[in-house]
Coordinates of C-alpha atoms in Angstrom, one line a residue:
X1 CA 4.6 -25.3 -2.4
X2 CA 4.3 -22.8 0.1
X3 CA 0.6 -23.8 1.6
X4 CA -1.3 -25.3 4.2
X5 CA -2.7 -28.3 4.3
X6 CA -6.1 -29.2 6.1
X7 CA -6.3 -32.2 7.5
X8 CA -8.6 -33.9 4.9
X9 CA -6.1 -33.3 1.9
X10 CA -3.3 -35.1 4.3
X11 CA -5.4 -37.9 4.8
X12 CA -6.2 -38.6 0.9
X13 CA -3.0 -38.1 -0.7
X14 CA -0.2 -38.3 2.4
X15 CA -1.3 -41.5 3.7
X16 CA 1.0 -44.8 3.4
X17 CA -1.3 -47.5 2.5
X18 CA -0.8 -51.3 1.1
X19 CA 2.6 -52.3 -0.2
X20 CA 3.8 -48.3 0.1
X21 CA 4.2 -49.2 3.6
X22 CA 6.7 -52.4 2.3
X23 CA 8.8 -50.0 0.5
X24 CA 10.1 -47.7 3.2
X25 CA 10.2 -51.1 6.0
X26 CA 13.5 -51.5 5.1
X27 CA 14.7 -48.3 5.5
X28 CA 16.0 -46.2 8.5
X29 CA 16.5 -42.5 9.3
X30 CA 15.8 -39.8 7.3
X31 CA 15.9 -41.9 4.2
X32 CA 13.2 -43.7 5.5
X33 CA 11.1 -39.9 6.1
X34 CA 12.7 -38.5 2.9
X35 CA 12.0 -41.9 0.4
X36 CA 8.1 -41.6 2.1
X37 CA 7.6 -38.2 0.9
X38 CA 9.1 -38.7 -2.4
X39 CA 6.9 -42.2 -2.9
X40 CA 3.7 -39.9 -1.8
X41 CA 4.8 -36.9 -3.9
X42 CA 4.9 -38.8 -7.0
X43 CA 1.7 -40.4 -6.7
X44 CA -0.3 -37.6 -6.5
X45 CA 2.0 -35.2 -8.5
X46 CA 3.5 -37.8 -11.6
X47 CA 7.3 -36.0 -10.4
X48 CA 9.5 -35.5 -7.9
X49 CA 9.7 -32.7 -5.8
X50 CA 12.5 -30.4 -6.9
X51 CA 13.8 -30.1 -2.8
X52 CA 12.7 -30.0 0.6
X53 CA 11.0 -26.4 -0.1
X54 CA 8.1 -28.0 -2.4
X55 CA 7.3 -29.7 0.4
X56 CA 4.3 -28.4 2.9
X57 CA 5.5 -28.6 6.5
X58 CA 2.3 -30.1 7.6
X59 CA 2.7 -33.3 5.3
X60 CA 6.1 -33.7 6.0
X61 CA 5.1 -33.6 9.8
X62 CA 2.0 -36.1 8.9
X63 CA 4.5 -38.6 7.0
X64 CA 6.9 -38.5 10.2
X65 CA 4.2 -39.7 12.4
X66 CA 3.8 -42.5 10.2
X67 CA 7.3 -44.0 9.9
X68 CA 8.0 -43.3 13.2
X69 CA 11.0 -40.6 12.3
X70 CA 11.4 -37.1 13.5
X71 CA 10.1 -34.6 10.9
X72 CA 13.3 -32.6 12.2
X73 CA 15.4 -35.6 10.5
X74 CA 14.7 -34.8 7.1
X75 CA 17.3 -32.0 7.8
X76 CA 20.1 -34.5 7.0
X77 CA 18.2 -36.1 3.5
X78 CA 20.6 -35.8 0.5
X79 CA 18.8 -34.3 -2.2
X80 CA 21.5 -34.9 -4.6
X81 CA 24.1 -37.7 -5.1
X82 CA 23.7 -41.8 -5.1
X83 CA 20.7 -42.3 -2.9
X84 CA 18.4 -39.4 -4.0
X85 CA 18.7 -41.6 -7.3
X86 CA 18.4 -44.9 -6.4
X87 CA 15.1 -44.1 -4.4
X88 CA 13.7 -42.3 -7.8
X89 CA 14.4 -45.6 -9.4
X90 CA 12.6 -47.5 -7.1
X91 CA 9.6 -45.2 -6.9
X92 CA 9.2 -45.6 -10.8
X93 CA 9.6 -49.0 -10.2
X94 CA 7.4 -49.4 -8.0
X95 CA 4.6 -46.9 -9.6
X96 CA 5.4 -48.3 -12.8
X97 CA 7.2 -45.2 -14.6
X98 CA 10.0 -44.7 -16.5
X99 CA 12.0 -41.7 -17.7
X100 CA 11.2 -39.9 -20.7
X101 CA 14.0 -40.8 -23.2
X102 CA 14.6 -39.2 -26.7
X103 CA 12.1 -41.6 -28.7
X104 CA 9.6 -40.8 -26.2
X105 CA 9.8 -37.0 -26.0
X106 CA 9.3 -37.6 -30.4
X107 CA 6.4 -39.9 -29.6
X108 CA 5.1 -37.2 -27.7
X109 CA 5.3 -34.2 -29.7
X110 CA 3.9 -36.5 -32.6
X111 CA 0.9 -37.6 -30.3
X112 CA 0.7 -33.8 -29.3
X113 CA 0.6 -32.9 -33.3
X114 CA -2.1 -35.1 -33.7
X115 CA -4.4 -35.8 -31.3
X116 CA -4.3 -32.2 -29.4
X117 CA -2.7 -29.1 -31.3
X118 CA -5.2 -29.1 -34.4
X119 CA -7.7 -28.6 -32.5
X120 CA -6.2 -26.4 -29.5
X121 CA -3.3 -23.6 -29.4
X122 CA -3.0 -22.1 -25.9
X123 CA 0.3 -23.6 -24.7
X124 CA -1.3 -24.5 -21.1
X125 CA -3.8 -26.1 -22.5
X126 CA -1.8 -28.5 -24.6
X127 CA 0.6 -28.9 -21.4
X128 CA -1.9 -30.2 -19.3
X129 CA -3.0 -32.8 -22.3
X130 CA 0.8 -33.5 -22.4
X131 CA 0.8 -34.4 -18.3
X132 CA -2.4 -35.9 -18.9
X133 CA -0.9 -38.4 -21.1
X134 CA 2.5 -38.9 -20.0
X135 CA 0.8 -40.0 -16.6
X136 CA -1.7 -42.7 -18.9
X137 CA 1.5 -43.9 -20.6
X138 CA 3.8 -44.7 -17.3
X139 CA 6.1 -41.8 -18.5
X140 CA 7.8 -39.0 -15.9
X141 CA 7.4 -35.5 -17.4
X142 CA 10.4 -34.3 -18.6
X143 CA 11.9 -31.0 -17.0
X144 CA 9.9 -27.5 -18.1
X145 CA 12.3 -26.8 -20.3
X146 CA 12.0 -29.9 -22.6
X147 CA 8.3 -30.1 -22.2
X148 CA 8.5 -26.6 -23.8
X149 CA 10.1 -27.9 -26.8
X150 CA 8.0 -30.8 -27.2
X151 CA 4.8 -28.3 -27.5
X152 CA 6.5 -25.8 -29.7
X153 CA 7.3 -28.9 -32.1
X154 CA 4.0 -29.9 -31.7
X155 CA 2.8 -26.9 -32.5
X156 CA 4.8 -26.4 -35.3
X157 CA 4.4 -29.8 -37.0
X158 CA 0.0 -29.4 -36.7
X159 CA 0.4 -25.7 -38.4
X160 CA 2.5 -27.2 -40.8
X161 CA -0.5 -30.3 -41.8
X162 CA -3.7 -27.9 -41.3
X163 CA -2.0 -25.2 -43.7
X164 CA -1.0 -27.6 -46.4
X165 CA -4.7 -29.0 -46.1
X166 CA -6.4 -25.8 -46.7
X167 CA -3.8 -24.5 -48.8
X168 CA -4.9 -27.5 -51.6
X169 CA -8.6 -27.1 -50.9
X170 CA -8.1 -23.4 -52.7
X171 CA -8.5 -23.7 -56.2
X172 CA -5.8 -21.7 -58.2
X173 CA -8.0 -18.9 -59.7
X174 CA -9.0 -18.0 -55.7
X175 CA -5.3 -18.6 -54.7
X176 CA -4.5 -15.7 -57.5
X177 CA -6.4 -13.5 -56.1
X178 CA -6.3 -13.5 -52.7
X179 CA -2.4 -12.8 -53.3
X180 CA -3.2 -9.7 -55.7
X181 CA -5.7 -8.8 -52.6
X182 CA -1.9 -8.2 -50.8
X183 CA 0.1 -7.8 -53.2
X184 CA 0.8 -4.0 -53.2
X185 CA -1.3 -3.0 -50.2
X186 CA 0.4 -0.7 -47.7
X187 CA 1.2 -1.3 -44.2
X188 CA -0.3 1.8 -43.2
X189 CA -3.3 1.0 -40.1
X190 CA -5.8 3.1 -42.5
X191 CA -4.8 2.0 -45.8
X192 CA -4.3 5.4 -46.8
X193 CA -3.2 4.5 -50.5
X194 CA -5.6 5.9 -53.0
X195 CA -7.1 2.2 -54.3
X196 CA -10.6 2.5 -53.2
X197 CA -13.7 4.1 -54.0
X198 CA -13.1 6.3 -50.7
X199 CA -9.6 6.3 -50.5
X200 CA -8.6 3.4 -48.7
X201 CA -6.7 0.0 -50.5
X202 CA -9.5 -2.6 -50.8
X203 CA -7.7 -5.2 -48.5
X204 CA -7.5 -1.9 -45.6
X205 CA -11.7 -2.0 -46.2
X206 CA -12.2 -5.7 -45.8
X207 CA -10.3 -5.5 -42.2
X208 CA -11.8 -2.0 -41.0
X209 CA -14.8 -2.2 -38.7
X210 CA -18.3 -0.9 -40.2
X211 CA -19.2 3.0 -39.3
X212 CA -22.0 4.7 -38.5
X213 CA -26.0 3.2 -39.2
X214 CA -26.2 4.9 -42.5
X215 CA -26.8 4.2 -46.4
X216 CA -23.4 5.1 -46.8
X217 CA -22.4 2.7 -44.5
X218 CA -24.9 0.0 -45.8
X219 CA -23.3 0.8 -49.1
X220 CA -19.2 0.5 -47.9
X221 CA -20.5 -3.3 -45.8
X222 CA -22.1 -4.5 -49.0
X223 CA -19.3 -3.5 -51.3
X224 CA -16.9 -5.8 -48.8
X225 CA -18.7 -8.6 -49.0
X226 CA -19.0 -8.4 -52.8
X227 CA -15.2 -8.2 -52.8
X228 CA -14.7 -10.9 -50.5
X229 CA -16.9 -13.1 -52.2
X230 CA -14.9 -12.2 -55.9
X231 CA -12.4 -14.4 -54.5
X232 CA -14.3 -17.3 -55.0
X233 CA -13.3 -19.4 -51.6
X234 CA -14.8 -22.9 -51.5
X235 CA -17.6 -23.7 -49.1
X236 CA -16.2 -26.5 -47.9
X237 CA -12.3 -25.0 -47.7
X238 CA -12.6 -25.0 -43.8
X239 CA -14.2 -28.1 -43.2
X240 CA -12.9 -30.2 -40.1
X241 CA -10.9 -27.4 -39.0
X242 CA -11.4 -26.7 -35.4
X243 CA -12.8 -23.3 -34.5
X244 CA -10.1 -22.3 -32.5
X245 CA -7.6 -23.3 -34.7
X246 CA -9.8 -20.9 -37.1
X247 CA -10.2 -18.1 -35.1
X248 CA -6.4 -18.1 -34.1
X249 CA -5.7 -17.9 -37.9
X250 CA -8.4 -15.2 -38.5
X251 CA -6.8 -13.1 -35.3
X252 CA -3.4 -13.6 -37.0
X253 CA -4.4 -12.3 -40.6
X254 CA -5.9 -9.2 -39.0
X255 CA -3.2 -8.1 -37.1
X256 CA -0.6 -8.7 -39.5
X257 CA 1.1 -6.0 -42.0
X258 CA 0.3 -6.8 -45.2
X259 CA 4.2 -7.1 -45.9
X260 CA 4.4 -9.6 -43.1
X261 CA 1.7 -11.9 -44.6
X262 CA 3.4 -11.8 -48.1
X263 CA 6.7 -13.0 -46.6
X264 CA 5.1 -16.2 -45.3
X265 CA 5.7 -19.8 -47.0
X266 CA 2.4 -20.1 -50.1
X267 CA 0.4 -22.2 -47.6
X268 CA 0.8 -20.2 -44.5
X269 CA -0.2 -17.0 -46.6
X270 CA -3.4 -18.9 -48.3
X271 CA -4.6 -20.2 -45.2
X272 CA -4.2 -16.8 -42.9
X273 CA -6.1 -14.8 -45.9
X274 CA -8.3 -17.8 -46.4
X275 CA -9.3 -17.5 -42.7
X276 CA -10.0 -13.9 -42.6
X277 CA -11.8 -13.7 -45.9
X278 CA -14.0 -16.6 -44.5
X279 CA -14.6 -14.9 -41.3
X280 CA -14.9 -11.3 -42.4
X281 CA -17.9 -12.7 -44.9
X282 CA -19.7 -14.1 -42.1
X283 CA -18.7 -10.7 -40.1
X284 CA -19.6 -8.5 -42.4
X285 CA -23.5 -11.0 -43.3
X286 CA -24.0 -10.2 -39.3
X287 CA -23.2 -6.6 -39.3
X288 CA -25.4 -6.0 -42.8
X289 CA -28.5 -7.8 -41.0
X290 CA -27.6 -5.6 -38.1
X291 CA -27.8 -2.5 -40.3
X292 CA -31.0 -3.7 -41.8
X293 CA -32.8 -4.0 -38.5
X294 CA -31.3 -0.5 -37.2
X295 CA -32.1 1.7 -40.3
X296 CA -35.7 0.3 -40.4
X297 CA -36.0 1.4 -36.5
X298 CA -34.5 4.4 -37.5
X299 CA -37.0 4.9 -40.1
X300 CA -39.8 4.4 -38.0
X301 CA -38.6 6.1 -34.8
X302 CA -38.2 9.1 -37.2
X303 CA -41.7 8.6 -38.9
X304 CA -43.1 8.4 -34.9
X305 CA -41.5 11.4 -33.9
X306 CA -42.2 14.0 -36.7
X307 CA -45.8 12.6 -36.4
X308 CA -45.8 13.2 -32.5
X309 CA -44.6 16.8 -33.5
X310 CA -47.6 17.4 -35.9
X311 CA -50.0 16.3 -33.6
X312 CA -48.7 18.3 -30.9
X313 CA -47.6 21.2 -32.5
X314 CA -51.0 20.6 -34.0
X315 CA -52.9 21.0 -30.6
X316 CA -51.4 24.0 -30.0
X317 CA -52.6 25.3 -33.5
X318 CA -56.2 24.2 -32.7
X319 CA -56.1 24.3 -29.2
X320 CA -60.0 26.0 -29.3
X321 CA -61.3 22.3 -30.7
X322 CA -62.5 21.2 -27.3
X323 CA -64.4 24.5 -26.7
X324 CA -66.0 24.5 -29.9
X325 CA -67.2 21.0 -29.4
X326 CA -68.5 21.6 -26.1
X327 CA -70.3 24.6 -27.8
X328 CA -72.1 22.1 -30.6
X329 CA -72.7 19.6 -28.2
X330 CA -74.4 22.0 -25.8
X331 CA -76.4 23.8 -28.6
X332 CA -77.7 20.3 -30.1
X333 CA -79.1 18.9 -26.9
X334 CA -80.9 22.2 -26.1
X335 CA -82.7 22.5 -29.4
X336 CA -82.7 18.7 -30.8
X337 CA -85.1 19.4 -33.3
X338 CA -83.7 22.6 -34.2
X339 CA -82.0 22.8 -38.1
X340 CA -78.6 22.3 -38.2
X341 CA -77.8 25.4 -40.3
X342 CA -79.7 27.5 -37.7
X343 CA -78.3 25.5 -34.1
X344 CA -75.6 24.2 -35.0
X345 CA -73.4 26.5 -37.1
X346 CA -73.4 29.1 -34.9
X347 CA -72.2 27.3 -32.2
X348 CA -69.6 26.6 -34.1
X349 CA -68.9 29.8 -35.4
X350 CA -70.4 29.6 -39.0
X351 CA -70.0 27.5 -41.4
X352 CA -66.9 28.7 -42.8
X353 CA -65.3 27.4 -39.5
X354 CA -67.1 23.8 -39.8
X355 CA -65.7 23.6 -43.2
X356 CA -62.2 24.6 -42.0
X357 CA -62.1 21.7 -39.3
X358 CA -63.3 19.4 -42.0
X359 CA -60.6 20.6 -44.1
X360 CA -58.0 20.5 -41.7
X361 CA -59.2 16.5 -40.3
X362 CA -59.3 15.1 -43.7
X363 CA -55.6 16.3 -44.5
X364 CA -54.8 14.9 -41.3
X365 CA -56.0 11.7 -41.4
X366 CA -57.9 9.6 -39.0
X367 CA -55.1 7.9 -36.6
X368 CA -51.2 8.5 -35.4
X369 CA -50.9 5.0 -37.2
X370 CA -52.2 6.0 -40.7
X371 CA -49.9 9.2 -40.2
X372 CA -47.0 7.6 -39.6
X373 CA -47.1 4.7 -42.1
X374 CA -47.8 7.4 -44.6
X375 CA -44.5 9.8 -43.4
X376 CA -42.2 5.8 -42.9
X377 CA -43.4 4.9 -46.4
X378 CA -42.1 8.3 -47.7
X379 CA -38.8 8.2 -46.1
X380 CA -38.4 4.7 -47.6
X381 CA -39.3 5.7 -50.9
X382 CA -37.5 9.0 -51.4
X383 CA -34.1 7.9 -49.2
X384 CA -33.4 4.2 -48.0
X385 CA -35.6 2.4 -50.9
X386 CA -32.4 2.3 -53.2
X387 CA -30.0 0.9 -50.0
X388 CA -32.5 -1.5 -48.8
X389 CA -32.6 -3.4 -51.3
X390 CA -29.6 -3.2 -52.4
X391 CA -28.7 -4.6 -48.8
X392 CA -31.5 -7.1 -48.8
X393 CA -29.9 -8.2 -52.3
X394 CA -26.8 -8.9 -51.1
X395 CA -27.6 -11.2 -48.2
X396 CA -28.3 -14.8 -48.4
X397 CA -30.4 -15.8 -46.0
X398 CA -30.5 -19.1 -44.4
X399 CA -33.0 -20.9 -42.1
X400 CA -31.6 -23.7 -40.1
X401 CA -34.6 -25.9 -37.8
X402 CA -34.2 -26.9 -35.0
X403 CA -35.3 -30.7 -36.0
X404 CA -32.7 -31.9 -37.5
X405 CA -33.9 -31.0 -41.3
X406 CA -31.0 -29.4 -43.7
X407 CA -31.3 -25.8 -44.1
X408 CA -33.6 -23.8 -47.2
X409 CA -32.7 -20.9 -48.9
X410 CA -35.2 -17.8 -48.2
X411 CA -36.2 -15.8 -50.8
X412 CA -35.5 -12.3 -49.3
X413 CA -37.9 -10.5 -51.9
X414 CA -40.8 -12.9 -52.0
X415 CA -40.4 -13.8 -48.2
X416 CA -41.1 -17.6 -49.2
X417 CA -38.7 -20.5 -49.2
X418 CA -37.3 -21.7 -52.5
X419 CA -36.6 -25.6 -53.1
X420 CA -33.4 -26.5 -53.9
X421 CA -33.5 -28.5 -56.9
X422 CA -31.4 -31.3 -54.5
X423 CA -31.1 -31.2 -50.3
X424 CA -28.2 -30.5 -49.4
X425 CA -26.7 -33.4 -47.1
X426 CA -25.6 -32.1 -44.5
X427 CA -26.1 -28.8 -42.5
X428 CA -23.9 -26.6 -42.0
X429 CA -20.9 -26.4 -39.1
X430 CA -20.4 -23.8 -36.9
X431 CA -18.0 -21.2 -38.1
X432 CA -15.8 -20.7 -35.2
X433 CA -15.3 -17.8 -36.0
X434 CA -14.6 -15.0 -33.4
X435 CA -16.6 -12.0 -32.9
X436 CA -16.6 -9.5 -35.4
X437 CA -13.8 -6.2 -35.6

């Protein structure tokens, strides 16, 4: 172990207490020291120590004091031979343990395959449930080695039951496709074959990550998620699946070669594409809303700043204004009754110039805000309109409340909520899937 020990952590877990003091009373020497520290080891740790060096000097000093043996004693323990073994058996007998025999390291895996590994994969994780319950069922862990093999057959036995389940909730016709999705794609990173409208395979263009914020990008998102939803998944072809389970299938499918995926068994193959079509939908529904958001702040922060330029580009044009106000101002409280055509236009310089400014307000408008909602709805019309709503279009938004209610459609175009002709009954699950790329 290698560590110190403070003083509190001897106290809970190295101190003899009850009938752990009966069991080393008939003992002498350093069997007495050395059956202590195995007795206390186990208790706290569910296994023996593998030799004297897992054992932290300070404990092994702490034990001493309380058997009334020389810590230096343990020196002449026998790790090995008749008495190492016969003191194991009486500790599990004692603690109520028992070695793990062959029908219990097949109990195990099976517990492992159904309890823990369809809904976890990280080996340490399911380790730890495997200690967990070895320790709950009176069982000593096996050695590191054979605990390995009982996870990987866990493992193996749960991948085997999840893909066989999704595998039969995809209908034949989606099943079909999703293989002619693979079936001659190339393994190439960029899917360089000439399949797709810009040169890439289609399955290349699901998996690539979106571009610039664009129309053209817009365009090459909402063509992906038309394709992916050609395939015609189920709704429901993920249900009770865990999401990391999910997202360790979705992580596999997009790293894969496209060769490597068709080699797999029918239901390995279905459920990998099934998992990345399923994720990539919900991906791709993020990164469109995304776009939406960004090109209407780009339309806008482009409206703002021509219309900044006009008006100051615009002052510099004019930049006499102030002066010639000052001069109408100045020339109307002096002569208040005056005419206007005889006070007022020559302050102003005539009335050519009056009628210039007139001109030149009107074409202006009256506010930044009129301006730029007139330049914003002109770049909609003459460059996004056609995108937008093709983008809009291909989005189905959802609004789930916080009360507890089932979620409505929303009617993108309208912006009003549609009722379905019947609720649906229940709301929809987490996807689990991870984050998008």
């Amino acid at each position: 172990m290698g560590r110190k020990v403070d003083e509190d952590e001897l106290i809970e877990r190295w101190t003899l207490v009850g009938d752990e003091l009966g069991q080393v009373a008939g003992k002498r020497g350093a069997t007495r020291l050395g059956f202590a520290l195995l007795l206390k080891f186990y208790t706290h740790w569910g296994r023996f120590p593998r030799g004297r060096g897992e054992l932290p000097g300070e404990a092994i000093g702490y034990v001493a004091r309380q058997v009334g043996v020389p810590a230096t004693d343990l020196g002449f323990y026998d790790w090995d031979g008749r008495t190492f073994e016969y003191h194991r058996a009486q500790v599990r007998k004692f603690l109520g343990f028992r070695e793990c025999t062959v029908a219990d390291a097949d109990k195990l895996a099976f517990w492992l395959a159904g309890e823990v590994c369809q809904r976890e994969r990280k080996v340490e994780r399911v380790r730890e449930e495997l200690l967990a319950h070895c320790r709950a069922e009176g069982i000593e862990p096996p050695t590191s080695g054979r605990v390995g093999r009982i996870i990987s057959s866990a493992l193996s036995q749960a991948e085997k039951a999840l893909t066989l389940r999704v595998a039969g909730r995809v209908p034949a016709g989606a099943a079909a496709r999703m293989t002619a999705l693979i079936a001659e794609a190339s393994d190439d990173a960029d899917g360089s074959a000439d399949h797709g409208e810009d040169g890439r395979e289609l399955f290349a263009q699901i998996r690539s990550d979106p571009g610039n914020v664009s129309l053209k990008t817009v365009k090459e998102e909402i063509a992906k998620l038309r394709a992916i939803r050609a395939v015609g998944l189920p709704a429901g072809v993920f249900k009770g699946i865990a999401p990391k389970v999910l997202a360790a299938w979705r992580t596999r499918a997009g790293m894969e070669a496209p060769s490597h995926l068709r080699g797999h068994p029918e239901e390995i193959k279905l459920t990998l594409l099934a998992a990345l079509l399923h994720c990539r939908e919900r991906d791709i529904t993020d990164t469109l809303v995304d776009l939406l958001i960004a090109v209407v702040y780009r339309i806008n922060a482009r409206a703002e700043k021509k219309i900044t330029d006009e008006f100051v580009a615009d002052l510099k044009r004019v930049s006499g204004k102030e002066n010639i106000l000052f001069k109408i101002t100045e020339a109307a409280v002096g002569a208040p009754d005056g005419v206007v055509r005889e006070v007022v236009f020559p302050a102003a310089g005539g009335q050519g110039r009056m009628m210039e400014l007139l001109a030149e307000y009107k074409a202006k408008g009256n506010t930044f805000r009129q301006h730029k909602q007139r330049v914003f709805k002109a770049s909609y019309t003459n460059h996004y309109r056609a995108g937008l709503i093709e983008l809009i279009g291909a989005l189905d938004g959802r609004t789930t409340r916080s009360t507890g209610r089932s979620s409505r459609p929303w009617s993108w175009s309208s912006g009003t909520r549609r009722r379905p002709p019947t609720p649906p009954s229940t709301t929809p699950t987490a996807s689990g899937c991870p984050s998008r790329g």
